[in-house]
Amino acid sequence: MVPMGEDVDTFDVQFHDYDHSCFSYGQTHEVFVEGLRNPCFESCILSPNTQYMFRVRCVNKHGAGVWSDHYWLSTDGLGDDTAEV
């Protein structure tokens, strides 16, 4: 959601991995990226065979909007550790 109905200036992205060994949601590798000008985000720090939670929000001159719903993504085990969100 865009704050105050204005145009979007930047985007913030937050993500973390799911800790399978504890069978609980773990924020062992939480990442927060702010000030993105492009709505496309590519990360090269993801691990193979891992599930991640992503969420985004818009920012403009009035401040940050609310965070999006959580998006769950999984990487495969082929060694390509980049994913595009």
PDB file of C-alpha atoms in Angstrom:
ATOM      1  CA  MET A   1       0.000   0.000   0.000  1.00  0.00           C
ATOM      2  CA  VAL A   2       1.326   3.424  -0.937  1.00  0.00           C
ATOM      3  CA  PRO A   3       1.291   5.921   1.960  1.00  0.00           C
ATOM      4  CA  MET A   4      -1.163   8.831   1.575  1.00  0.00           C
ATOM      5  CA  GLY A   5      -2.079   7.877  -2.022  1.00  0.00           C
ATOM      6  CA  GLU A   6       1.017   9.494  -3.511  1.00  0.00           C
ATOM      7  CA  ASP A   7       3.547   8.175  -6.012  1.00  0.00           C
ATOM      8  CA  VAL A   8       6.137   5.672  -4.827  1.00  0.00           C
ATOM      9  CA  ASP A   9       9.677   7.008  -4.374  1.00  0.00           C
ATOM     10  CA  THR A  10      11.451   3.862  -3.133  1.00  0.00           C
ATOM     11  CA  PHE A  11      10.845   0.322  -1.887  1.00  0.00           C
ATOM     12  CA  ASP A  12      12.002  -1.524   1.225  1.00  0.00           C
ATOM     13  CA  VAL A  13      12.515  -5.306   1.238  1.00  0.00           C
ATOM     14  CA  GLN A  14      12.850  -7.544   4.279  1.00  0.00           C
ATOM     15  CA  PHE A  15      13.519 -11.272   4.233  1.00  0.00           C
ATOM     16  CA  HIS A  16      14.719 -14.098   6.440  1.00  0.00           C
ATOM     17  CA  ASP A  17      15.123 -17.828   6.218  1.00  0.00           C
ATOM     18  CA  TYR A  18      13.036 -20.572   7.811  1.00  0.00           C
ATOM     19  CA  ASP A  19      15.041 -22.690  10.247  1.00  0.00           C
ATOM     20  CA  HIS A  20      14.104 -26.298   9.397  1.00  0.00           C
ATOM     21  CA  SER A  21      16.285 -27.790  12.137  1.00  0.00           C
ATOM     22  CA  CYS A  22      14.181 -26.164  14.877  1.00  0.00           C
ATOM     23  CA  PHE A  23      10.839 -26.600  13.065  1.00  0.00           C
ATOM     24  CA  SER A  24      10.043 -22.993  13.859  1.00  0.00           C
ATOM     25  CA  TYR A  25      10.327 -19.643  12.188  1.00  0.00           C
ATOM     26  CA  GLY A  26      13.851 -18.447  12.732  1.00  0.00           C
ATOM     27  CA  GLN A  27      15.259 -15.084  11.876  1.00  0.00           C
ATOM     28  CA  THR A  28      18.783 -16.420  11.772  1.00  0.00           C
ATOM     29  CA  HIS A  29      19.654 -14.525   8.591  1.00  0.00           C
ATOM     30  CA  GLU A  30      17.403 -11.485   8.502  1.00  0.00           C
ATOM     31  CA  VAL A  31      18.104  -8.918   5.789  1.00  0.00           C
ATOM     32  CA  PHE A  32      16.592  -5.443   5.478  1.00  0.00           C
ATOM     33  CA  VAL A  33      17.223  -3.450   2.293  1.00  0.00           C
ATOM     34  CA  GLU A  34      15.868   0.079   2.028  1.00  0.00           C
ATOM     35  CA  GLY A  35      15.797   2.783  -0.598  1.00  0.00           C
ATOM     36  CA  LEU A  36      15.420   0.566  -3.681  1.00  0.00           C
ATOM     37  CA  ARG A  37      14.353   2.630  -6.683  1.00  0.00           C
ATOM     38  CA  ASN A  38      13.503  -0.375  -8.872  1.00  0.00           C
ATOM     39  CA  PRO A  39      10.621  -2.717  -7.920  1.00  0.00           C
ATOM     40  CA  CYS A  40      12.797  -5.683  -8.969  1.00  0.00           C
ATOM     41  CA  PHE A  41      15.136  -7.050  -6.285  1.00  0.00           C
ATOM     42  CA  GLU A  42      17.764  -9.757  -6.808  1.00  0.00           C
ATOM     43  CA  SER A  43      19.633 -11.370  -3.935  1.00  0.00           C
ATOM     44  CA  CYS A  44      22.843 -13.365  -4.251  1.00  0.00           C
ATOM     45  CA  ILE A  45      23.062 -14.409  -0.575  1.00  0.00           C
ATOM     46  CA  LEU A  46      20.399 -17.136  -0.569  1.00  0.00           C
ATOM     47  CA  SER A  47      21.275 -20.709   0.374  1.00  0.00           C
ATOM     48  CA  PRO A  48      20.272 -23.788  -1.664  1.00  0.00           C
ATOM     49  CA  ASN A  49      17.297 -25.856  -0.437  1.00  0.00           C
ATOM     50  CA  THR A  50      16.080 -23.103   1.867  1.00  0.00           C
ATOM     51  CA  GLN A  51      12.702 -21.480   2.388  1.00  0.00           C
ATOM     52  CA  TYR A  52      12.551 -17.682   2.793  1.00  0.00           C
ATOM     53  CA  MET A  53       9.921 -15.189   3.884  1.00  0.00           C
ATOM     54  CA  PHE A  54       9.894 -11.902   1.929  1.00  0.00           C
ATOM     55  CA  ARG A  55       7.833  -8.760   2.390  1.00  0.00           C
ATOM     56  CA  VAL A  56       7.970  -5.299   0.812  1.00  0.00           C
ATOM     57  CA  ARG A  57       6.674  -1.799   1.440  1.00  0.00           C
ATOM     58  CA  CYS A  58       6.528   1.455  -0.501  1.00  0.00           C
ATOM     59  CA  VAL A  59       8.047   4.714   0.687  1.00  0.00           C
ATOM     60  CA  ASN A  60       7.336   8.270  -0.435  1.00  0.00           C
ATOM     61  CA  LYS A  61       7.599  11.816   0.932  1.00  0.00           C
ATOM     62  CA  HIS A  62       4.936  11.012   3.563  1.00  0.00           C
ATOM     63  CA  GLY A  63       6.883   8.038   4.945  1.00  0.00           C
ATOM     64  CA  ALA A  64       6.698   4.264   4.690  1.00  0.00           C
ATOM     65  CA  GLY A  65       3.533   2.363   3.847  1.00  0.00           C
ATOM     66  CA  VAL A  66       2.436  -0.816   5.582  1.00  0.00           C
ATOM     67  CA  TRP A  67       4.347  -4.030   4.933  1.00  0.00           C
ATOM     68  CA  SER A  68       2.910  -6.404   2.343  1.00  0.00           C
ATOM     69  CA  ASP A  69       1.688  -9.862   3.207  1.00  0.00           C
ATOM     70  CA  HIS A  70       4.468 -12.413   3.622  1.00  0.00           C
ATOM     71  CA  TYR A  71       5.642 -14.167   0.463  1.00  0.00           C
ATOM     72  CA  TRP A  72       7.255 -17.574   0.898  1.00  0.00           C
ATOM     73  CA  LEU A  73       9.883 -18.617  -1.644  1.00  0.00           C
ATOM     74  CA  SER A  74      12.164 -21.641  -1.802  1.00  0.00           C
ATOM     75  CA  THR A  75      15.519 -22.080  -3.480  1.00  0.00           C
ATOM     76  CA  ASP A  76      16.411 -25.341  -5.190  1.00  0.00           C
ATOM     77  CA  GLY A  77      19.529 -27.378  -4.502  1.00  0.00           C
ATOM     78  CA  LEU A  78      21.262 -26.779  -7.811  1.00  0.00           C
ATOM     79  CA  GLY A  79      23.780 -24.304  -6.435  1.00  0.00           C
ATOM     80  CA  ASP A  80      22.381 -21.229  -8.155  1.00  0.00           C
ATOM     81  CA  ASP A  81      22.034 -18.998  -5.120  1.00  0.00           C
ATOM     82  CA  THR A  82      20.232 -16.091  -6.767  1.00  0.00           C
ATOM     83  CA  ALA A  83      16.500 -15.540  -6.791  1.00  0.00           C
ATOM     84  CA  GLU A  84      14.476 -12.716  -8.224  1.00  0.00           C
ATOM     85  CA  VAL A  85      11.511 -11.368  -6.276  1.00  0.00           C
TER      86      VAL A  85
END
